[in-house]
Short mmCIF file of C-alpha atoms and ligand atoms in Angstrom, two decimals:
data_model
loop_
_atom_site.label_atom_id
_atom_site.label_comp_id
_atom_site.label_asym_id
_atom_site.label_seq_id
_atom_site.Cartn_x
_atom_site.Cartn_y
_atom_site.Cartn_z
CA MET A 1 28.69 -4.78 -21.17
CA SER A 2 27.76 -6.58 -18.06
CA HIS A 3 30.24 -6.36 -15.14
CA LYS A 4 30.39 -8.75 -12.26
CA PRO A 5 28.04 -7.39 -9.64
CA PRO A 6 29.43 -6.66 -6.27
CA VAL A 7 29.30 -9.61 -3.90
CA TRP A 8 27.17 -7.72 -1.31
CA ALA A 9 24.54 -6.97 -3.92
CA SER A 10 24.26 -10.54 -5.18
CA GLY A 11 24.09 -11.61 -1.57
CA VAL A 12 21.26 -9.28 -0.84
CA CYS A 13 19.42 -10.50 -3.79
CA ALA A 14 20.02 -14.23 -2.95
CA GLY A 15 18.91 -13.60 0.72
CA ILE A 16 15.60 -11.93 -0.45
CA HIS A 17 15.02 -14.56 -2.80
CA ALA A 18 15.88 -17.43 -0.37
CA ILE A 19 13.02 -16.24 1.98
CA GLY A 20 10.53 -16.50 -0.80
CA SER A 21 10.15 -12.71 -1.21
CA ARG A 22 9.15 -12.08 -4.81
CA ASP A 23 7.93 -8.45 -4.50
CA VAL A 24 10.41 -5.66 -3.70
CA VAL A 25 8.93 -2.24 -3.26
CA TYR A 26 11.58 0.45 -3.48
CA VAL A 27 12.56 4.13 -3.68
CA PRO A 28 15.86 4.43 -5.46
CA ASP A 29 19.28 5.09 -3.92
CA ASN A 30 22.64 4.90 -5.40
CA PRO A 31 23.80 1.58 -3.86
CA LEU A 32 20.46 0.04 -4.44
CA SER A 33 21.01 0.38 -8.10
CA TYR A 34 23.38 -2.54 -7.91
CA VAL A 35 20.83 -4.62 -6.13
CA LEU A 36 18.08 -3.60 -8.70
CA ARG A 37 20.52 -4.66 -11.64
CA VAL A 38 21.02 -8.11 -10.09
CA PHE A 39 17.34 -8.57 -9.71
CA GLU A 40 16.74 -7.41 -13.33
CA SER A 41 19.49 -9.78 -14.79
CA GLU A 42 19.23 -12.69 -12.50
CA TYR A 43 15.81 -13.04 -10.76
CA ARG A 44 13.19 -12.12 -13.29
CA GLU A 45 10.70 -13.72 -11.22
CA VAL A 46 11.10 -10.95 -8.57
CA ARG A 47 8.74 -8.03 -9.15
CA LEU A 48 10.35 -4.64 -8.64
CA ILE A 49 7.74 -2.00 -7.64
CA LEU A 50 8.66 1.51 -7.72
CA ALA A 51 7.11 3.97 -5.19
CA THR A 52 7.00 7.65 -4.95
CA ARG A 53 7.72 7.89 -1.34
CA GLU A 54 8.88 5.34 1.18
CA GLU A 55 5.68 5.73 3.32
CA GLU A 56 3.83 4.50 0.30
CA ALA A 57 6.22 1.68 -0.42
CA PHE A 58 5.41 0.39 3.13
CA GLY A 59 1.63 0.73 2.51
CA ILE A 60 2.06 -1.32 -0.84
CA ALA A 61 4.02 -3.79 1.07
CA ALA A 62 1.42 -4.12 3.71
CA GLY A 63 -1.13 -4.80 0.97
CA LEU A 64 1.03 -7.45 -0.62
CA TYR A 65 1.36 -9.12 2.68
CA LEU A 66 -2.54 -9.15 3.20
CA GLY A 67 -2.69 -10.65 -0.31
CA GLY A 68 -0.40 -13.54 0.60
CA ARG A 69 3.06 -12.32 -0.39
CA ARG A 70 6.20 -11.87 1.46
CA PRO A 71 7.34 -8.31 0.56
CA THR A 72 10.61 -6.53 0.94
CA VAL A 73 10.91 -2.69 1.14
CA MET A 74 14.23 -1.15 0.01
CA CYS A 75 15.14 2.43 0.55
CA GLN A 76 17.72 4.71 1.80
CA SER A 77 17.96 5.47 5.58
CA SER A 78 16.50 8.85 5.03
CA GLY A 79 13.32 7.07 3.73
CA ILE A 80 12.82 5.47 7.07
CA GLY A 81 12.12 8.97 8.34
CA ASN A 82 9.51 9.49 5.65
CA SER A 83 7.78 6.13 6.82
CA LEU A 84 7.56 6.31 10.53
CA ASN A 85 3.78 6.72 10.69
CA ALA A 86 2.96 3.84 8.44
CA ILE A 87 5.39 1.62 10.35
CA THR A 88 4.07 2.60 13.77
CA SER A 89 0.41 2.89 13.06
CA LEU A 90 -0.04 0.25 10.54
CA LEU A 91 2.74 -2.57 10.44
CA VAL A 92 3.45 -2.70 14.02
CA PRO A 93 0.04 -2.64 15.70
CA TYR A 94 -1.53 -5.00 12.96
CA GLU A 95 1.60 -7.24 13.19
CA ILE A 96 2.25 -7.10 9.48
CA PRO A 97 5.76 -8.47 8.85
CA LEU A 98 8.26 -7.47 6.22
CA LEU A 99 11.87 -7.25 5.35
CA MET A 100 13.60 -3.97 4.90
CA VAL A 101 16.81 -3.49 3.11
CA VAL A 102 18.18 -0.11 3.99
CA SER A 103 21.18 1.69 2.38
CA TRP A 104 22.62 3.57 5.25
CA ARG A 105 23.73 7.21 4.67
CA GLY A 106 25.12 9.38 7.48
CA ASP A 107 27.19 6.70 9.29
CA ASP A 108 30.63 7.21 10.34
CA ALA A 109 32.23 6.05 7.28
CA GLY A 110 33.20 9.18 5.39
CA GLU A 111 29.73 10.80 5.02
CA TRP A 112 30.22 14.21 3.34
CA ASN A 113 26.64 15.34 3.33
CA ALA A 114 25.54 17.03 6.54
CA ALA A 115 21.82 16.56 5.40
CA GLN A 116 22.27 12.81 5.87
CA ARG A 117 24.06 12.84 9.28
CA PRO A 118 21.10 13.44 11.68
CA MET A 119 18.82 10.60 10.42
CA GLY A 120 21.77 8.34 9.68
CA GLN A 121 23.02 8.71 13.32
CA ALA A 122 19.64 8.12 14.65
CA VAL A 123 18.15 5.32 12.48
CA ARG A 124 19.31 2.40 14.63
CA ALA A 125 17.99 4.04 17.88
CA ILE A 126 14.69 4.76 16.09
CA PHE A 127 14.38 1.20 14.99
CA ASP A 128 15.09 0.11 18.62
CA ALA A 129 12.58 2.69 19.94
CA ILE A 130 9.67 1.34 17.74
CA GLY A 131 10.45 -2.30 17.94
CA VAL A 132 12.02 -2.95 14.61
CA ALA A 133 14.90 -5.56 14.77
CA HIS A 134 17.97 -4.60 12.71
CA ALA A 135 21.13 -5.90 11.71
CA THR A 136 23.97 -4.23 9.94
CA ILE A 137 25.52 -6.35 7.15
CA PRO A 138 29.13 -6.71 8.46
CA SER A 139 30.90 -7.72 5.24
CA PRO A 140 30.07 -8.61 1.70
CA ASP A 141 30.12 -12.28 2.30
CA ALA A 142 27.88 -11.98 5.05
CA ALA A 143 25.08 -10.34 3.14
CA LEU A 144 23.15 -13.37 2.01
CA ASP A 145 22.99 -14.85 5.43
CA THR A 146 22.22 -11.75 7.32
CA VAL A 147 19.29 -10.93 4.87
CA ARG A 148 18.09 -14.41 5.14
CA ARG A 149 18.30 -14.53 8.88
CA VAL A 150 16.58 -11.07 9.45
CA GLY A 151 13.89 -11.81 6.80
CA GLU A 152 13.08 -15.35 7.82
CA THR A 153 12.69 -14.08 11.55
CA ALA A 154 10.48 -11.34 10.50
CA PHE A 155 8.05 -13.40 8.57
CA ARG A 156 7.99 -16.28 11.13
CA THR A 157 7.34 -14.05 13.97
CA ASN A 158 5.10 -11.34 12.28
CA THR A 159 7.57 -8.69 13.22
CA LEU A 160 9.71 -6.23 11.26
CA GLY A 161 13.28 -6.77 10.38
CA ALA A 162 15.86 -4.32 8.89
CA CYS A 163 19.29 -4.93 7.26
CA LEU A 164 21.37 -1.98 7.13
CA LEU A 165 23.88 -1.68 4.22
CA PRO A 166 26.85 0.42 5.47
CA ARG A 167 28.48 2.85 3.23
CA ALA A 168 31.92 1.50 3.83
CA MET A 169 30.64 -1.70 2.07
CA THR A 170 28.71 -0.25 -0.73
CA THR A 171 30.92 2.62 -1.69
CA VAL A 172 33.74 0.29 -2.47
CA THR A 173 31.69 -0.40 -5.72
CA ALA A 174 29.37 2.77 -5.80
CA SER A 175 31.67 5.58 -6.90
CA MET B 1 -25.77 11.94 -0.82
CA THR B 2 -24.22 11.41 2.66
CA ARG B 3 -21.00 9.42 3.02
CA TYR B 4 -23.10 6.71 4.95
CA ASP B 5 -25.40 6.57 1.77
CA ALA B 6 -22.48 6.01 -0.40
CA THR B 7 -20.72 3.57 1.66
CA ARG B 8 -23.92 1.50 1.89
CA LEU B 9 -24.32 1.59 -1.72
CA ILE B 10 -20.84 0.37 -2.39
CA VAL B 11 -21.04 -2.42 0.24
CA ASP B 12 -24.25 -3.47 -1.63
CA LEU B 13 -22.52 -3.55 -4.91
CA ALA B 14 -19.13 -4.97 -3.60
CA GLY B 15 -19.96 -8.68 -3.95
CA ASP B 16 -16.88 -10.58 -2.79
CA ALA B 17 -14.52 -7.62 -3.44
CA ALA B 18 -12.03 -6.73 -0.59
CA ILE B 19 -12.67 -3.19 0.90
CA VAL B 20 -9.90 -1.36 2.38
CA ALA B 21 -11.06 1.84 4.44
CA SER B 22 -9.16 4.90 5.40
CA LEU B 23 -8.95 5.85 9.14
CA GLY B 24 -11.57 7.79 10.86
CA HIS B 25 -14.99 8.38 9.48
CA PRO B 26 -14.67 6.29 6.25
CA ALA B 27 -13.71 3.27 8.32
CA TYR B 28 -16.52 3.87 10.82
CA ASP B 29 -19.10 4.07 8.11
CA LEU B 30 -17.85 0.92 6.43
CA PHE B 31 -18.29 -0.93 9.66
CA ALA B 32 -21.74 0.50 10.17
CA ALA B 33 -22.85 0.00 6.61
CA GLY B 34 -21.86 -3.67 6.54
CA ASP B 35 -19.14 -5.39 8.61
CA ARG B 36 -17.84 -8.31 6.59
CA PRO B 37 -14.59 -10.48 6.81
CA ARG B 38 -13.24 -8.85 3.50
CA ASN B 39 -13.12 -5.42 5.17
CA PHE B 40 -9.87 -4.03 6.27
CA TYR B 41 -10.23 -1.13 8.67
CA THR B 42 -7.19 1.15 9.09
CA TRP B 43 -6.97 3.04 12.41
CA GLY B 44 -3.98 5.00 11.66
CA SER B 45 -1.45 5.33 8.71
CA MET B 46 -3.49 8.40 7.26
CA GLY B 47 -2.97 8.47 3.47
CA VAL B 48 -1.88 4.76 3.11
CA ALA B 49 -5.15 3.09 2.59
CA THR B 50 -5.13 3.49 -1.24
CA SER B 51 -1.50 2.06 -1.27
CA ILE B 52 -2.54 -0.95 0.90
CA GLY B 53 -5.32 -1.42 -1.75
CA LEU B 54 -2.73 -1.18 -4.54
CA GLY B 55 -0.42 -3.76 -2.82
CA LEU B 56 -3.44 -6.15 -2.41
CA ALA B 57 -4.48 -5.73 -6.10
CA LEU B 58 -1.08 -6.50 -7.16
CA ALA B 59 -0.80 -9.60 -4.84
CA ARG B 60 -4.24 -10.88 -6.02
CA PRO B 61 -4.85 -10.03 -9.73
CA SER B 62 -7.91 -12.05 -9.80
CA ALA B 63 -9.53 -10.47 -6.74
CA ARG B 64 -11.28 -7.24 -6.83
CA VAL B 65 -10.22 -4.49 -4.54
CA ILE B 66 -12.05 -1.35 -3.53
CA VAL B 67 -10.51 1.26 -1.40
CA LEU B 68 -12.77 3.86 0.65
CA ASP B 69 -10.41 6.70 1.00
CA GLY B 70 -10.80 10.27 2.31
CA ASP B 71 -10.18 13.43 0.55
CA GLY B 72 -7.80 14.69 3.35
CA SER B 73 -6.05 11.24 3.41
CA LEU B 74 -5.61 10.99 -0.38
CA LEU B 75 -4.11 14.47 -0.33
CA MET B 76 -1.49 13.18 2.11
CA ASN B 77 -0.37 10.66 -0.35
CA LEU B 78 -1.14 12.02 -3.92
CA GLY B 79 1.94 10.17 -5.27
CA SER B 80 0.05 6.93 -4.83
CA LEU B 81 -2.11 8.07 -7.80
CA ALA B 82 1.10 8.30 -9.88
CA THR B 83 2.07 4.78 -8.94
CA ILE B 84 -1.43 3.49 -9.76
CA GLY B 85 -1.12 5.30 -13.10
CA LEU B 86 2.31 3.74 -13.67
CA LEU B 87 1.15 0.11 -12.78
CA GLN B 88 -2.43 0.18 -14.11
CA PRO B 89 -3.94 -2.48 -11.91
CA ALA B 90 -7.20 -3.32 -13.62
CA ASN B 91 -8.75 -4.78 -10.42
CA LEU B 92 -8.46 -1.70 -8.24
CA ALA B 93 -11.22 0.86 -7.64
CA VAL B 94 -10.43 3.83 -5.46
CA VAL B 95 -13.56 5.60 -4.15
CA VAL B 96 -12.71 8.87 -2.48
CA MET B 97 -15.27 10.00 0.12
CA ASP B 98 -14.86 13.66 -0.61
CA ASN B 99 -16.76 15.51 1.94
CA GLU B 100 -14.42 18.61 1.42
CA GLU B 101 -13.14 18.39 5.01
CA TYR B 102 -11.28 16.69 7.68
CA ALA B 103 -14.37 15.53 9.45
CA THR B 104 -12.76 13.07 11.88
CA THR B 105 -10.92 15.94 13.29
CA GLY B 106 -13.60 18.55 13.68
CA GLY B 107 -14.44 19.55 10.00
CA GLN B 108 -11.60 21.67 8.89
CA PRO B 109 -12.02 22.32 5.13
CA THR B 110 -9.66 20.56 2.89
CA PRO B 111 -8.27 21.97 -0.45
CA THR B 112 -11.15 20.25 -2.36
CA ALA B 113 -13.55 22.67 -0.46
CA HIS B 114 -11.73 25.41 -2.64
CA GLY B 115 -11.82 23.61 -5.93
CA ALA B 116 -8.80 21.15 -5.79
CA ASP B 117 -10.00 18.39 -8.10
CA LEU B 118 -8.94 14.90 -7.17
CA ALA B 119 -10.40 13.09 -10.30
CA ALA B 120 -8.38 15.61 -12.51
CA ALA B 121 -5.31 14.77 -10.41
CA ALA B 122 -5.99 11.10 -11.11
CA ARG B 123 -6.34 11.64 -14.86
CA ALA B 124 -3.18 13.67 -14.91
CA MET B 125 -1.44 10.64 -13.36
CA ARG B 126 -2.61 8.43 -16.13
CA ILE B 127 -5.73 6.99 -14.38
CA ALA B 128 -7.98 7.39 -17.46
CA SER B 129 -11.14 6.21 -15.58
CA ALA B 130 -11.39 8.85 -13.04
CA VAL B 131 -14.93 10.45 -12.53
CA THR B 132 -16.57 12.73 -9.88
CA VAL B 133 -20.01 11.81 -8.88
CA ARG B 134 -22.60 13.70 -6.89
CA THR B 135 -25.63 11.49 -6.48
CA GLU B 136 -26.35 7.91 -5.81
CA GLU B 137 -27.33 7.22 -9.30
CA GLU B 138 -24.08 8.48 -10.54
CA LEU B 139 -22.04 6.57 -8.13
CA ARG B 140 -24.13 3.42 -8.88
CA ALA B 141 -23.54 4.09 -12.53
CA ALA B 142 -19.73 4.56 -11.98
CA MET B 143 -19.65 1.26 -9.85
CA ALA B 144 -21.66 -0.45 -12.77
CA GLY B 145 -19.05 0.73 -15.16
CA VAL B 146 -16.47 -0.89 -13.05
CA ALA B 147 -18.46 -4.12 -13.16
CA ARG B 148 -19.11 -3.97 -16.78
CA ARG B 149 -15.43 -3.53 -17.71
CA LEU B 150 -14.31 -6.24 -15.53
CA ARG B 151 -16.75 -8.54 -17.14
CA ALA B 152 -15.64 -7.48 -20.53
CA GLU B 153 -12.13 -8.13 -19.43
CA GLY B 154 -13.14 -11.71 -18.34
CA ALA B 155 -12.11 -11.00 -14.78
CA SER B 156 -12.51 -13.97 -12.70
CA ALA B 157 -15.77 -12.56 -11.26
CA SER B 158 -17.51 -9.35 -11.73
CA LEU B 159 -18.78 -6.96 -9.13
CA ALA B 160 -22.09 -8.35 -7.87
CA VAL B 161 -24.06 -5.49 -9.40
CA ALA B 162 -27.83 -6.29 -9.42
CA ARG B 163 -29.09 -6.75 -12.85
CA PRO B 164 -31.85 -4.01 -12.69
CA ASP B 165 -29.15 -1.51 -11.28
CA LEU B 166 -26.97 -2.14 -14.13
CA GLU B 167 -29.66 -1.66 -16.70
CA ARG B 168 -30.81 1.54 -15.15
CA ALA B 169 -27.24 2.75 -15.31
CA GLU B 170 -26.82 1.73 -18.90
CA ALA B 171 -30.10 3.41 -19.69
CA GLY B 172 -29.28 6.69 -17.81
CA ASP B 173 -27.55 9.66 -19.35
CA PHE B 174 -24.61 9.46 -16.79
CA GLN B 175 -22.04 7.31 -18.50
CA PRO B 176 -18.72 7.39 -17.15
CA SER B 177 -15.95 6.60 -19.77
CA VAL B 178 -14.73 3.48 -18.37
CA THR B 179 -11.64 1.95 -20.01
CA ALA B 180 -9.29 -0.87 -18.95
CA GLY B 181 -7.34 -0.07 -15.89
CA PRO B 182 -7.72 1.30 -12.41
CA VAL B 183 -10.73 3.40 -11.51
CA VAL B 184 -10.98 6.46 -9.23
CA ILE B 185 -14.42 7.57 -8.21
CA VAL B 186 -14.54 10.85 -6.40
CA ALA B 187 -17.80 10.95 -4.50
CA LYS B 188 -18.89 14.25 -3.32
CA VAL B 189 -20.59 13.50 -0.12
CA ASP B 190 -22.26 15.26 2.74
CA GLU B 191 -20.83 14.56 6.15
CA SER B 192 -22.91 12.37 8.40
CA SER B 193 -22.23 11.46 12.03
CA PRO B 194 -20.87 7.97 12.27
CA ILE B 195 -23.08 5.56 14.09
CA ALA B 196 -20.53 2.86 14.96
CA LYS B 197 -16.79 1.96 15.02
CA PRO B 198 -15.02 -0.97 14.18
CA PRO B 199 -13.34 -3.17 16.69
CA ILE B 200 -9.89 -2.00 17.86
CA ASP B 201 -8.54 -5.67 17.88
CA TYR B 202 -6.29 -5.03 14.90
CA VAL B 203 -4.54 -8.39 14.75
CA ALA B 204 -7.86 -10.42 14.88
CA MET B 205 -9.44 -8.04 12.26
CA LYS B 206 -6.32 -8.62 9.99
CA GLU B 207 -6.40 -12.40 10.51
CA ARG B 208 -10.22 -12.38 9.72
CA PHE B 209 -9.36 -10.48 6.50
CA MET B 210 -6.64 -12.70 5.45
CA ALA B 211 -8.47 -15.79 6.08
CA ALA B 212 -11.54 -14.51 4.00
CA LEU B 213 -9.18 -13.96 1.07
CA GLY B 214 -7.64 -17.29 1.31
CA THR B 215 -4.28 -16.19 2.58
CA PRO B 216 -4.13 -17.26 6.30
CA HIS B 217 -1.07 -15.65 7.86
CA SER B 218 0.06 -19.08 9.32
CA ALA B 219 0.72 -20.08 5.69
CA LEU B 220 2.97 -17.20 5.16
CA ARG B 221 4.96 -17.95 8.38
CA ASN B 222 6.02 -21.39 7.06
CA PRO B 223 5.60 -21.42 3.25
CA GLN B 224 5.16 -24.87 1.67
C1 LIG C 301 -0.46 11.43 10.16
C2 LIG C 301 -1.66 11.86 10.84
N1 LIG C 301 -2.05 13.15 10.66
C3 LIG C 301 -3.18 13.56 11.29
C4 LIG C 301 -4.09 12.78 11.80
C5 LIG C 301 -5.30 13.32 12.35
N2 LIG C 301 -6.47 12.88 11.53
C6 LIG C 301 -7.14 11.61 11.80
S1 LIG C 301 -8.42 11.35 10.73
C7 LIG C 301 -8.10 12.87 10.06
C8 LIG C 301 -8.93 13.45 8.91
C9 LIG C 301 -9.00 12.68 7.65
O1 LIG C 301 -9.62 13.39 6.76
P1 LIG C 301 -10.34 12.55 5.52
O2 LIG C 301 -9.44 11.59 5.00
O3 LIG C 301 -10.88 13.48 4.50
O4 LIG C 301 -11.54 11.77 6.09
P2 LIG C 301 -12.92 12.36 6.92
O5 LIG C 301 -12.47 12.45 8.41
O6 LIG C 301 -13.30 13.74 6.28
O7 LIG C 301 -13.91 11.29 6.78
C10 LIG C 301 -6.89 13.47 10.57
C11 LIG C 301 -6.40 14.88 10.15
C12 LIG C 301 -3.72 11.41 11.86
N3 LIG C 301 -4.48 10.42 12.54
N4 LIG C 301 -2.43 11.00 11.32
MG1 LIG C 302 -12.78 14.29 4.21
#
């Protein structure tokens, strides 16, 4: 049985699609499963590429860009920690743009897992420190527009843009 | 066979393939052996060169992509072999310059110096065509095997292997079993001091590379 997907997940997919991104390289996370399901059912032309580690995902995405694509990387905020060297020593200095969609653990919205807190608390400051533009999706209705705006800016200016999916938004549907 | 010998041989056989090189000595030798617009030199992101090659191979299924990785670098991102095994891109060849050391940082031995087998790791991750080569003849034959297979599959262009080389490889007793799918060639090489380094103008190098592949970045800024 197909349930209606959450509004935020449909918005994320529509935003990624709207900027012409047809390759989504990802490492799974619970909330992202909603996004993956929308892609699988409604956007068959979007290629979903599973990576074993987030840094690998950024490398694959860089190659996709060099080959003429507009890639998206999707991962959990902890995965940004796994990726910092590829971001700072490949994507930034070579000005290889991409869109990141990051499910945010460890924010202030009822996180129960202490292992998620330090990175979750630091992720925005880390983005600022390494020059990655970021926006937190403020509401389900704003998902499409936020993703499109961040993604379009990234690809037009050869920079990196990240959209954070706050837990308060995704856990309404992710039990 | 030194890494420089191996690199020169690969550049000679590469034809119009894109070549992505891992940081440090593998990239330095690629530049010295033959700078060309279709070379992409990494200056950081240790371990990620093979993943860049995979992404490029996925983006451009009719282009041929060769990665020149290092043993230490591949060991930092072994999961990339599982992803390649999963996706089976037929247009990707990963050549690991296995000098059994971290040469760029002073020659500390890597686990391959003690028997860690990267070709076996690749096969275990479902990359059926994974071979270890120890001489230039074997490397040439392995590269010819790639070319032969691509031709058999009707890939848009084959690796430009000179006809005599191909015949010699086919006549020789070294015959890598090459099947459809990606190729990993672990080249056991002697360390050789690099004689040149690629430019550190990263953005210009990237733009040159993309233009050579027919994907100028300007087209990606404003699609249509
Ligand atoms: C993340 C990271 N760790 C360590 C280094 C330092 N480093 C640069 S090159 C290199 C050795 C790479 O070894 P290998 O891939 O085997 O190539 P080789 O130098 O032997 O040709 C190391 C350790 C680095 N640049 N980045
Ligand atoms: Mg080495």
